CSV table of C-alpha atoms in Angstrom, one decimal:
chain,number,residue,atom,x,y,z
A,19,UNK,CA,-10.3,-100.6,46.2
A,20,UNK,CA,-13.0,-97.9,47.2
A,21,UNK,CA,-12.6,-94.8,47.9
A,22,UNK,CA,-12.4,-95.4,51.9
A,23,UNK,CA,-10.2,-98.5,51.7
A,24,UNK,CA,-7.8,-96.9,49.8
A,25,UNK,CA,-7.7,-93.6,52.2
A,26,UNK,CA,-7.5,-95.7,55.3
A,27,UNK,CA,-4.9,-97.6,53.3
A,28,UNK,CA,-2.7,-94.4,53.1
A,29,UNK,CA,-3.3,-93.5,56.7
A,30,UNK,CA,-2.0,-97.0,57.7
A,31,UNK,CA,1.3,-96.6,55.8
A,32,UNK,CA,1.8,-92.9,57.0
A,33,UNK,CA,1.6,-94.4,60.8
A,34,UNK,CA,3.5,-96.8,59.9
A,35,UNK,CA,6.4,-95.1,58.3
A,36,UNK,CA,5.9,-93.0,61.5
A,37,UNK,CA,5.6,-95.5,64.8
A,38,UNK,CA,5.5,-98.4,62.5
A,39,UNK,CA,2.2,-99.6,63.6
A,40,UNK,CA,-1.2,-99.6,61.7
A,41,UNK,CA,-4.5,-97.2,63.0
A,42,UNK,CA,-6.1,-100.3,64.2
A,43,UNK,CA,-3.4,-101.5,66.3
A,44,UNK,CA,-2.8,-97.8,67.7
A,45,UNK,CA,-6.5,-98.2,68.6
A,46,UNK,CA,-6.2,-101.9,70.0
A,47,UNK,CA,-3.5,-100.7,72.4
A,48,UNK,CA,-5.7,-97.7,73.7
A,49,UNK,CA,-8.2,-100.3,74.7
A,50,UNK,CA,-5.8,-102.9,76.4
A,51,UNK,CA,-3.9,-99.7,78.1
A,52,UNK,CA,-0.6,-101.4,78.1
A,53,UNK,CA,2.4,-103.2,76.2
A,54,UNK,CA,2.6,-100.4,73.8
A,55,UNK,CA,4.8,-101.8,70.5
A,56,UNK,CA,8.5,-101.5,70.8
A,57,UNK,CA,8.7,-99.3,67.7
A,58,UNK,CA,6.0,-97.4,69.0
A,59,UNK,CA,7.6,-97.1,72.3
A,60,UNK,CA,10.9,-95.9,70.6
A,61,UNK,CA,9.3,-93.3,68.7
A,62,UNK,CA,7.8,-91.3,71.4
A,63,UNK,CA,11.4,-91.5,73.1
A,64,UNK,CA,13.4,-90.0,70.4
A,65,UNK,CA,10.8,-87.5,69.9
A,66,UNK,CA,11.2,-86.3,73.4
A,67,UNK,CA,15.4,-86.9,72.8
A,68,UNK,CA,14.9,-84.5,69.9
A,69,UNK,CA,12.2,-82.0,71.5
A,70,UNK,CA,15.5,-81.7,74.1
A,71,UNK,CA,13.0,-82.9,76.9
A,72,UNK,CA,15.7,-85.4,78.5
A,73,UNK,CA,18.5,-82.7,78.1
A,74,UNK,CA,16.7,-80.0,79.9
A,75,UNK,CA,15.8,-82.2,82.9
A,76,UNK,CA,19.1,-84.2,83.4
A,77,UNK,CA,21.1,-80.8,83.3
A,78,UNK,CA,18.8,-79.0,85.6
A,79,UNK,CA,18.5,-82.2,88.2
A,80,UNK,CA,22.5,-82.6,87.8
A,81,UNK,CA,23.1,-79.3,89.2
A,82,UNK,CA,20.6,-79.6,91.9
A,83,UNK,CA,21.8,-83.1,92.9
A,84,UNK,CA,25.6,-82.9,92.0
A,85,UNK,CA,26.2,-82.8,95.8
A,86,UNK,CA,23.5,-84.4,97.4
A,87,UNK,CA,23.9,-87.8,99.4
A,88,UNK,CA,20.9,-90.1,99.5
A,89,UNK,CA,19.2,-93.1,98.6
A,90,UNK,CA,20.0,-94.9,95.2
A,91,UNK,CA,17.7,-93.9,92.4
A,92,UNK,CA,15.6,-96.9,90.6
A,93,UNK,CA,14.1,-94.9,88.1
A,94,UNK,CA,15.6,-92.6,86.3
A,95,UNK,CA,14.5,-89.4,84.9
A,96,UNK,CA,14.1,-90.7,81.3
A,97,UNK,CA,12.2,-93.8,82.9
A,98,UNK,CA,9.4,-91.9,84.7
A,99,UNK,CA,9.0,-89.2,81.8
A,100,UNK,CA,8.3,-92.2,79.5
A,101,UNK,CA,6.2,-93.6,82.2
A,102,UNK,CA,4.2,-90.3,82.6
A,103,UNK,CA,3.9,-90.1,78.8
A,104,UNK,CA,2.5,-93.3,78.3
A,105,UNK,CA,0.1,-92.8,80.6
A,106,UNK,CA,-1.0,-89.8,79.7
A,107,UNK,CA,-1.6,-91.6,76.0
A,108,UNK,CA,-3.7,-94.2,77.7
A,109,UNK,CA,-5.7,-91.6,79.4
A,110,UNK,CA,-4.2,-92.5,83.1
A,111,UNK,CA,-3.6,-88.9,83.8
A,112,UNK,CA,-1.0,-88.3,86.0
A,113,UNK,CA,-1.6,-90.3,88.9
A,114,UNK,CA,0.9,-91.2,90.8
A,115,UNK,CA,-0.5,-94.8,91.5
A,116,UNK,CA,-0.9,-95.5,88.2
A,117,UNK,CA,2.7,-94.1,87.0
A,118,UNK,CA,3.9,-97.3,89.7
A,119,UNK,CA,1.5,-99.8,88.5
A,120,UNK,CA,2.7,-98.9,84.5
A,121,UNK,CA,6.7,-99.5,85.6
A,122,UNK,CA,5.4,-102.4,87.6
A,123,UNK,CA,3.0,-104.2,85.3
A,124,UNK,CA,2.3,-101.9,82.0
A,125,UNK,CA,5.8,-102.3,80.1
A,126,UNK,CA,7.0,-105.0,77.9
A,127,UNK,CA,10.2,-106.8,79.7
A,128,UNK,CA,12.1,-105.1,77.2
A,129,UNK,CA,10.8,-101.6,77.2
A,130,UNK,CA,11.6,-102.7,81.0
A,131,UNK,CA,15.4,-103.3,79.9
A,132,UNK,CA,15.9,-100.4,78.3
A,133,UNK,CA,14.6,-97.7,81.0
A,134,UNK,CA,16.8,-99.4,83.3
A,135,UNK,CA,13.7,-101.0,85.4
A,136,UNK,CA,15.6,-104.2,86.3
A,137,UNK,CA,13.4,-105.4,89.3
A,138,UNK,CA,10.0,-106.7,89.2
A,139,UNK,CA,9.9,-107.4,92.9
A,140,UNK,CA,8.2,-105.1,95.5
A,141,UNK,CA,4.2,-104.3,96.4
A,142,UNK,CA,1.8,-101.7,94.9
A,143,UNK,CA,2.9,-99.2,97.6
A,144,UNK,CA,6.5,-100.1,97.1
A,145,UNK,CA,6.2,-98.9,93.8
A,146,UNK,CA,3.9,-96.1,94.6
A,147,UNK,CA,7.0,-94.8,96.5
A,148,UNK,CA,9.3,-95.4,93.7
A,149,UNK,CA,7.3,-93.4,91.4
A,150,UNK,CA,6.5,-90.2,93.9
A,151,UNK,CA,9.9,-90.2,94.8
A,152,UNK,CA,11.3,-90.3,91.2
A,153,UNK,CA,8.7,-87.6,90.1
A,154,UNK,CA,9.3,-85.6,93.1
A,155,UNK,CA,13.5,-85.6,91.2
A,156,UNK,CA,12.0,-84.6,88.3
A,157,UNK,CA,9.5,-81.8,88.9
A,158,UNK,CA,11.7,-80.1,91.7
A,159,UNK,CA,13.9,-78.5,89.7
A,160,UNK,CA,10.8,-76.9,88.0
A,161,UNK,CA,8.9,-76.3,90.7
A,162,UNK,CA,8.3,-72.2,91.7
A,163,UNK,CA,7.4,-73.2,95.0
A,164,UNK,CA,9.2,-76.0,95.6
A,165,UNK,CA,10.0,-75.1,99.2
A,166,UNK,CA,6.0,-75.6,100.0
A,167,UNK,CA,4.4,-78.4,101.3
A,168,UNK,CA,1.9,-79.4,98.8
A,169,UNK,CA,0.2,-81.7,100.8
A,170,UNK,CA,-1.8,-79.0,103.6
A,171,UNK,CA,-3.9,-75.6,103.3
A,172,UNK,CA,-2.2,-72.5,104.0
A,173,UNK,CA,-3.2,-69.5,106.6
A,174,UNK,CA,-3.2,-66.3,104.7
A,175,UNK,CA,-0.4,-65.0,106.2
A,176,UNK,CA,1.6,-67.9,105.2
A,177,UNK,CA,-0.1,-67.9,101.5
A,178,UNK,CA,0.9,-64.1,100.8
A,179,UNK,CA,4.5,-65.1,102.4
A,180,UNK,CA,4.9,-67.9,100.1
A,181,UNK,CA,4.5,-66.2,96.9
A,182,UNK,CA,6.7,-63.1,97.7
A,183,UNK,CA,9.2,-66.2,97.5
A,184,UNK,CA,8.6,-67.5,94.2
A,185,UNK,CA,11.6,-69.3,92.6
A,186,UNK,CA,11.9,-67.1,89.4
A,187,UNK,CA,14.6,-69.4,87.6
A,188,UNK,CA,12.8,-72.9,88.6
A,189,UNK,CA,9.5,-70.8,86.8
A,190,UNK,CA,11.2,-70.1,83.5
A,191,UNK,CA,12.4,-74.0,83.7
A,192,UNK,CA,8.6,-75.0,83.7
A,193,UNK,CA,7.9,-72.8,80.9
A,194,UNK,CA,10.8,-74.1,78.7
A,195,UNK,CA,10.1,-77.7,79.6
A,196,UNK,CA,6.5,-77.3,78.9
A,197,UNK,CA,7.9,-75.5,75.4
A,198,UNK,CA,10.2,-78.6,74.9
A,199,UNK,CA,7.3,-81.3,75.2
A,200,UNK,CA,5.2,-78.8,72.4
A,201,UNK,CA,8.2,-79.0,70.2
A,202,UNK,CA,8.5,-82.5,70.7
A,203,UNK,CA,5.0,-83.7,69.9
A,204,UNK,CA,4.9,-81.3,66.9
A,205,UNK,CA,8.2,-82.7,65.4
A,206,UNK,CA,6.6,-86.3,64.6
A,207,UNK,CA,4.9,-85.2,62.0
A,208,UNK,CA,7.2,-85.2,58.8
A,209,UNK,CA,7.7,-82.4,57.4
A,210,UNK,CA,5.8,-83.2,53.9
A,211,UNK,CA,2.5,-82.2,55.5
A,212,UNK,CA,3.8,-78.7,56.6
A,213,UNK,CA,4.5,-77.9,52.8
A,214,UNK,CA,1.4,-76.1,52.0
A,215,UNK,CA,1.0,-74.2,55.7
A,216,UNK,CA,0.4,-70.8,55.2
A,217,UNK,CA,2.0,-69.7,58.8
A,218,UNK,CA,-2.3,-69.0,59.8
A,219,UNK,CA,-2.6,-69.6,64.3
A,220,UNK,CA,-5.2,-69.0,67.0
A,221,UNK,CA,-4.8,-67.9,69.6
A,222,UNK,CA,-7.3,-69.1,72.7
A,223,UNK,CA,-7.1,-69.8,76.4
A,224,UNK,CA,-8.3,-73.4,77.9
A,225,UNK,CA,-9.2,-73.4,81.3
A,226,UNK,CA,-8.1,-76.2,83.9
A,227,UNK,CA,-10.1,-76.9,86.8
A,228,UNK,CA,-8.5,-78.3,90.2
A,229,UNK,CA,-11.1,-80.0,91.8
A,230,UNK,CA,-11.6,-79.3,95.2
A,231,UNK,CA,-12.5,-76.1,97.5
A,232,UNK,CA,-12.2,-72.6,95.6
A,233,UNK,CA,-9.4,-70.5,97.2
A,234,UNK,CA,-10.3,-66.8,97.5
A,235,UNK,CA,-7.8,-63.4,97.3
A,236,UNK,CA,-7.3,-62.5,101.1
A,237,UNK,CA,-8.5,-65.6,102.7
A,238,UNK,CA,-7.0,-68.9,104.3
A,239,UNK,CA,-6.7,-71.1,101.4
A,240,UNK,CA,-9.2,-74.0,101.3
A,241,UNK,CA,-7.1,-75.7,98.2
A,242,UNK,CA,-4.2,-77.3,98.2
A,243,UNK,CA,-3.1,-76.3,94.9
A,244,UNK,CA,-2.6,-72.5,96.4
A,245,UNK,CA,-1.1,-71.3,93.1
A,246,UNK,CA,-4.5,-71.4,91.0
A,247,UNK,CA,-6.7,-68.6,90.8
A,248,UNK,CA,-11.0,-68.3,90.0
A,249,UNK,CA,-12.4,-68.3,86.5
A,250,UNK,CA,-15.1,-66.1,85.7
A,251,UNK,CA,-17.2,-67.4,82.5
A,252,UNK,CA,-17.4,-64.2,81.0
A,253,UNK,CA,-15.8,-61.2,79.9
A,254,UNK,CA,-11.5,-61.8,79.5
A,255,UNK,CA,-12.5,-65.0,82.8
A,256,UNK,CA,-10.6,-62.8,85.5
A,257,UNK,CA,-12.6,-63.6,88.6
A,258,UNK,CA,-15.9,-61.0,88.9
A,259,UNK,CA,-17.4,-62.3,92.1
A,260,UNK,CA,-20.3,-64.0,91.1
A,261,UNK,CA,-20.5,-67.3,92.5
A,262,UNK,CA,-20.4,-69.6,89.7
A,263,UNK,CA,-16.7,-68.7,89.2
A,264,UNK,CA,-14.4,-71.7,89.0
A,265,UNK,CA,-10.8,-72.7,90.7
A,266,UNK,CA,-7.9,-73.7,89.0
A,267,UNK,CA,-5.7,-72.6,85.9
A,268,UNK,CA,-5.4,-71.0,82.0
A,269,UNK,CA,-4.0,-73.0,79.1
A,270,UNK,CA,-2.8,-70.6,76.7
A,271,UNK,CA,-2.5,-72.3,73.1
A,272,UNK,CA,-1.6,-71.6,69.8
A,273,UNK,CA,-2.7,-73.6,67.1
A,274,UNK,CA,-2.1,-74.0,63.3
A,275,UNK,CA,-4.8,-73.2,60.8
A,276,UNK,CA,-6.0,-72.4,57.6
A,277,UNK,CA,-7.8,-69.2,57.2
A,278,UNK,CA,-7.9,-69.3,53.4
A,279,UNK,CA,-9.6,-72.4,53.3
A,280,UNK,CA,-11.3,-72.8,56.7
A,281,UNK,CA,-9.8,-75.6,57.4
A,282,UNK,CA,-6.9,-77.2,58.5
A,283,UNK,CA,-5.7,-81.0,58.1
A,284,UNK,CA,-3.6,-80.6,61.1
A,285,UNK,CA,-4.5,-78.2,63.7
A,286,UNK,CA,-1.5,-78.7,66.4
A,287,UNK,CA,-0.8,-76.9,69.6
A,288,UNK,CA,3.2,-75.4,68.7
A,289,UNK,CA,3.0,-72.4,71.9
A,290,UNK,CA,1.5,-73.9,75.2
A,291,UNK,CA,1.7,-71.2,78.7
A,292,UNK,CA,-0.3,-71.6,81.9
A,293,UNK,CA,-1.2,-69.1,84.2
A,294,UNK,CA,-3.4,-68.4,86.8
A,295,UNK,CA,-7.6,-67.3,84.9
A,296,UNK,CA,-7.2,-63.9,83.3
A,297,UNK,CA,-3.8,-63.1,83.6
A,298,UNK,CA,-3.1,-63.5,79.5
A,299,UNK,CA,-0.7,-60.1,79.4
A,300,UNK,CA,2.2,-62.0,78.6
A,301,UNK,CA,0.6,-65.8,77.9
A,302,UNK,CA,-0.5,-64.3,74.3
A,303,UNK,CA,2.4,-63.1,73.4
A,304,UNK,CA,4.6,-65.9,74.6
A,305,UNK,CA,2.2,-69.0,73.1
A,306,UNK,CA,3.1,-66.9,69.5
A,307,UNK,CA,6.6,-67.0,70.0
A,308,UNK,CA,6.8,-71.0,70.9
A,309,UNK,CA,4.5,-71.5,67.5
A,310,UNK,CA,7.5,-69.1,65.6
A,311,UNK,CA,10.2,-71.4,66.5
A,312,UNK,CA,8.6,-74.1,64.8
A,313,UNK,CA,7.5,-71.9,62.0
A,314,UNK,CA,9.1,-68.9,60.0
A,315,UNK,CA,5.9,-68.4,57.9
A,316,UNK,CA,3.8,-65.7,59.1
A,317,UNK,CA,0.1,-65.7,58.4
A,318,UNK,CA,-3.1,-64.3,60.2
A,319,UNK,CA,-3.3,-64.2,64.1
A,320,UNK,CA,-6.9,-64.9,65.0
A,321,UNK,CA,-7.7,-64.0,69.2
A,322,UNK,CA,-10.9,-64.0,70.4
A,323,UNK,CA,-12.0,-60.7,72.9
A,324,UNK,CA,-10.0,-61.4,75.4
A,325,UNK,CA,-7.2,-60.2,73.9
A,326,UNK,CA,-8.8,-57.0,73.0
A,327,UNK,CA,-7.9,-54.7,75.9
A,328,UNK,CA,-3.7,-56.0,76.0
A,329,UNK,CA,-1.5,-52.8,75.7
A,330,UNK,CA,0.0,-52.2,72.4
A,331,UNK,CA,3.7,-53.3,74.1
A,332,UNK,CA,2.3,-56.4,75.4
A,333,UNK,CA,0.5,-57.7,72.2
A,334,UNK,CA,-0.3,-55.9,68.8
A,335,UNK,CA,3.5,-54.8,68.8
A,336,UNK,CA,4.6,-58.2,68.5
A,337,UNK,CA,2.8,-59.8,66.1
A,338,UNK,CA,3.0,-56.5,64.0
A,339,UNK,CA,7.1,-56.8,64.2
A,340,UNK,CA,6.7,-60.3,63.5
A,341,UNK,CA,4.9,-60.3,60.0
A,342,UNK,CA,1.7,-61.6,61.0
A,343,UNK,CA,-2.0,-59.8,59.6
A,344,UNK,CA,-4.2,-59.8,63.2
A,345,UNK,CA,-8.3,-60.8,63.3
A,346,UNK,CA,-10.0,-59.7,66.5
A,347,UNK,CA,-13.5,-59.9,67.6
A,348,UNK,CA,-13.8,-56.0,68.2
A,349,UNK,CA,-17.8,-55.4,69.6
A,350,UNK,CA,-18.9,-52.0,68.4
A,351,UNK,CA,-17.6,-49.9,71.1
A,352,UNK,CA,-13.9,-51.0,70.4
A,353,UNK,CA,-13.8,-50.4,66.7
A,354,UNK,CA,-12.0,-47.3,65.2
A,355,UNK,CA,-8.8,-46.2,66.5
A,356,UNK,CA,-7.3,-48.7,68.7
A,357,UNK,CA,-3.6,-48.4,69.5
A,358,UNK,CA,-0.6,-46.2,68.7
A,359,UNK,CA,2.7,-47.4,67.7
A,360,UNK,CA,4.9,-44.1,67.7
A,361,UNK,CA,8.1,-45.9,67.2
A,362,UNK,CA,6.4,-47.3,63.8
A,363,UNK,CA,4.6,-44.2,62.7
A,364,UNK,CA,1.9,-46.9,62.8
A,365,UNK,CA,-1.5,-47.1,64.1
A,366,UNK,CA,-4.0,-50.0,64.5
A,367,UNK,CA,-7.6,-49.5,63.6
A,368,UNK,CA,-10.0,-52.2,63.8
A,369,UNK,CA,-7.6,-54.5,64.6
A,370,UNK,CA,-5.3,-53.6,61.3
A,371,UNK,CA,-2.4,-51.8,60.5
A,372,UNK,CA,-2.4,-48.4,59.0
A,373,UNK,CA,0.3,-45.5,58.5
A,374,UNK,CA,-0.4,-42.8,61.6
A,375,UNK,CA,-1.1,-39.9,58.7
A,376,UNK,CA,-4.8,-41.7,57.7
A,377,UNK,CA,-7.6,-39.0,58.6
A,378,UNK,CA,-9.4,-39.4,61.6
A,379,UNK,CA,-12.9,-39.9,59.7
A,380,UNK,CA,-11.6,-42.8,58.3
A,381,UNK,CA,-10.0,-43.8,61.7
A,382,UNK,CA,-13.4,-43.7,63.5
A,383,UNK,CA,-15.8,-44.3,60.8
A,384,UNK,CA,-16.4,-48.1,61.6
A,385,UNK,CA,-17.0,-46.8,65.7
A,386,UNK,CA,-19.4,-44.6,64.9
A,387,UNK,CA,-21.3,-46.3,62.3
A,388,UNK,CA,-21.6,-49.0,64.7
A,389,UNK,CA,-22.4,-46.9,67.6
A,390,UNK,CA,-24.8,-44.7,65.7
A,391,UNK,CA,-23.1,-41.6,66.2
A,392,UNK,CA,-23.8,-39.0,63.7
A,393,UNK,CA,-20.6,-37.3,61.6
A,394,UNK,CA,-19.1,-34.4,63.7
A,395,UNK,CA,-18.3,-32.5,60.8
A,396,UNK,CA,-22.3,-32.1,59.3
A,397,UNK,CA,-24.0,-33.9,62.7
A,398,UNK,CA,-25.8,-36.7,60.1
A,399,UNK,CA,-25.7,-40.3,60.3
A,400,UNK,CA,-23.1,-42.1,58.2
């Protein structure tokens, strides 16, 4: 057997001690986009069982709904998760229509069975309703701003009224079940292939584009997603007024890799946060802590300059308590001293740790060498 065979041969036993399924047929069902294979199917629901994705959103809609009258639910929470899942795996997005046409037409009859789908009969829009109205369940609980109508543009007046009443509890929700599905997705790899991870992550920021209108600070919105913000394609992409800036959101991610040998045979997201462009005070800080539940090894931190400017409390404090070494992407005019940690008798100078007593010629060397400046003490280059 070559060389190839025999290392597509392995791949194909790995998937299919994993979703019991080959590469080749993972890649048939991509291109039919439906009747995923039962094993397959069960797979990705007891990863989500373990991730504690199911738990989360039955407790959270139970307390909401506990004393609600209303219609009787045909799909259940578990059903349109696994429905929004799928179809995010077949590249459907999350489209509303298409979650309805997958419960309609996309699932075996006993995938069907088993979500408690029992009924066939209705049109398109009948199960266009069904779908909205059991995502609409789901996401509620979630939702910051779940008292806004998502469907209409708001005044300004209304827009700065509506934040002031953001739902605080229903935000941390999002963050935890957004956490949850990470934890999930990262769990079905056996733990074998973790062995030799060295506890390296990066840290970056993706940004998500709504399409539409751009909404501007301190006018009538002219999207209906009010809660986005404007990218700005340089500096740390907090809006700078030029008019090439974007509209929409920051995915914060951290992601395994493997410094020491510049590679990685699995780079994973473990820490996803969103937030609106720019705003990474916290999102930094919180993606690290997601990727340290799933990891206890701590490695090198690698941010790009973006994360330069953060306040010692918001950033280099944490992953200096947490073990980690710290790589920035310092241009010459940040180099030298950088932060105090007084409660550590610590200081950070480009971008490492040091004791507080190192001599500020050695602090600042790296700055003014840089920079050009000449030594204070004899007024000659370095």
């Amino acid at each position: 057997m070559s060389g190839q065979r025999a290392h597509e041969a392995r791949i194909d036993r790995e998937l299919i001690a994993i979703f019991g399924v080959t590469a080749e047929e993972i890649e048939d069902n991509l291109a039919l986009k439906s009747f995923m294979s039962m094993s397959m199917f069960l797979r990705i629901e007891k990863a989500l069982e373990d991730g504690g994705v199911f738990t989360l959103v039955d407790g959270w809609m139970e307390t909401r709904l506990k004393s609600t009258v209303g219609r009787k639910q045909q799909v259940s929470a578990r059903a349109i998760i696994m429905a929004l899942t799928l179809n995010m795996f077949w590249g459907f997005g999350g489209s509303v229509t298409m979650l309805g046409e997958t419960m309609k037409v996309r699932l075996t009859p006993e995938q069907r069975a088993h979500l408690g789908i029992t009924s066939k009969r209705g049109t398109k829009l009948d199960w266009y309703n069904r779908a909205w109205r059991a995502l609409k369940r789901v996401l509620t609980p979630v939702d910051p701003w779940y008292m806004a109508d998502k469907r209409r543009r708001y005044k300004l007046q209304e827009f700065t009224e509506l934040i002031q009443l953001t739902d605080e509890t229903r935000k941390k929700r999002s963050h935890d079940l957004m956490a949850a599905i990470v934890h999930a997705s990262v769990k079905i790899l056996p733990e074998k292939f973790w062995e030799g991870y060295r506890g390296d992550v990066v840290l970056d920021a993706t940004f998500l584009e709504t399409k539409g209108r751009r909404n501007f600070d301190g006018y009538d919105c002219r999207n209906a997603d009010f809660c986005g913000g404007l990218y700005s394609l340089r500096g740390d992409h907090s809006p700078d007024g030029k008019s090439d800036n974007l509209y929409g959101h920051e995915l914060e991610t951290a992601i395994t890799a493997d410094l020491a040998n510049g590679n990685c045979a699995f780079g994973l997201i473990t820490g996803a946060v969103i937030h609106r462009p720019g705003r990474i005070t916290n999102g930094g800080r919180e993606a690290l802590k997601q990727h340290m539940k799933f990891s206890p090894k701590a490695g090198t931190v690698v941010t790009d300059r973006a994360y330069n400017s953060l306040k010692p409390d918001n950033f280099q404090e944490h992953i200096c308590r947490a073990g980690y070494w710290a790589t920035f992407d310092y241009p010459a005019t940040q180099r030298g001293l950088q932060v105090f940690l007084p409660d550590y008798k610590a200081i950070q100078v480009d971008g490492t740790m040091y004791v507080e007593y190192m001599p500020e010629q050695l602090r600042n060397f790296t700055k003014r060498w840089f920079s050009k400046i000449p030594n204070p003490d004899t007024g000659k280059p370095y």
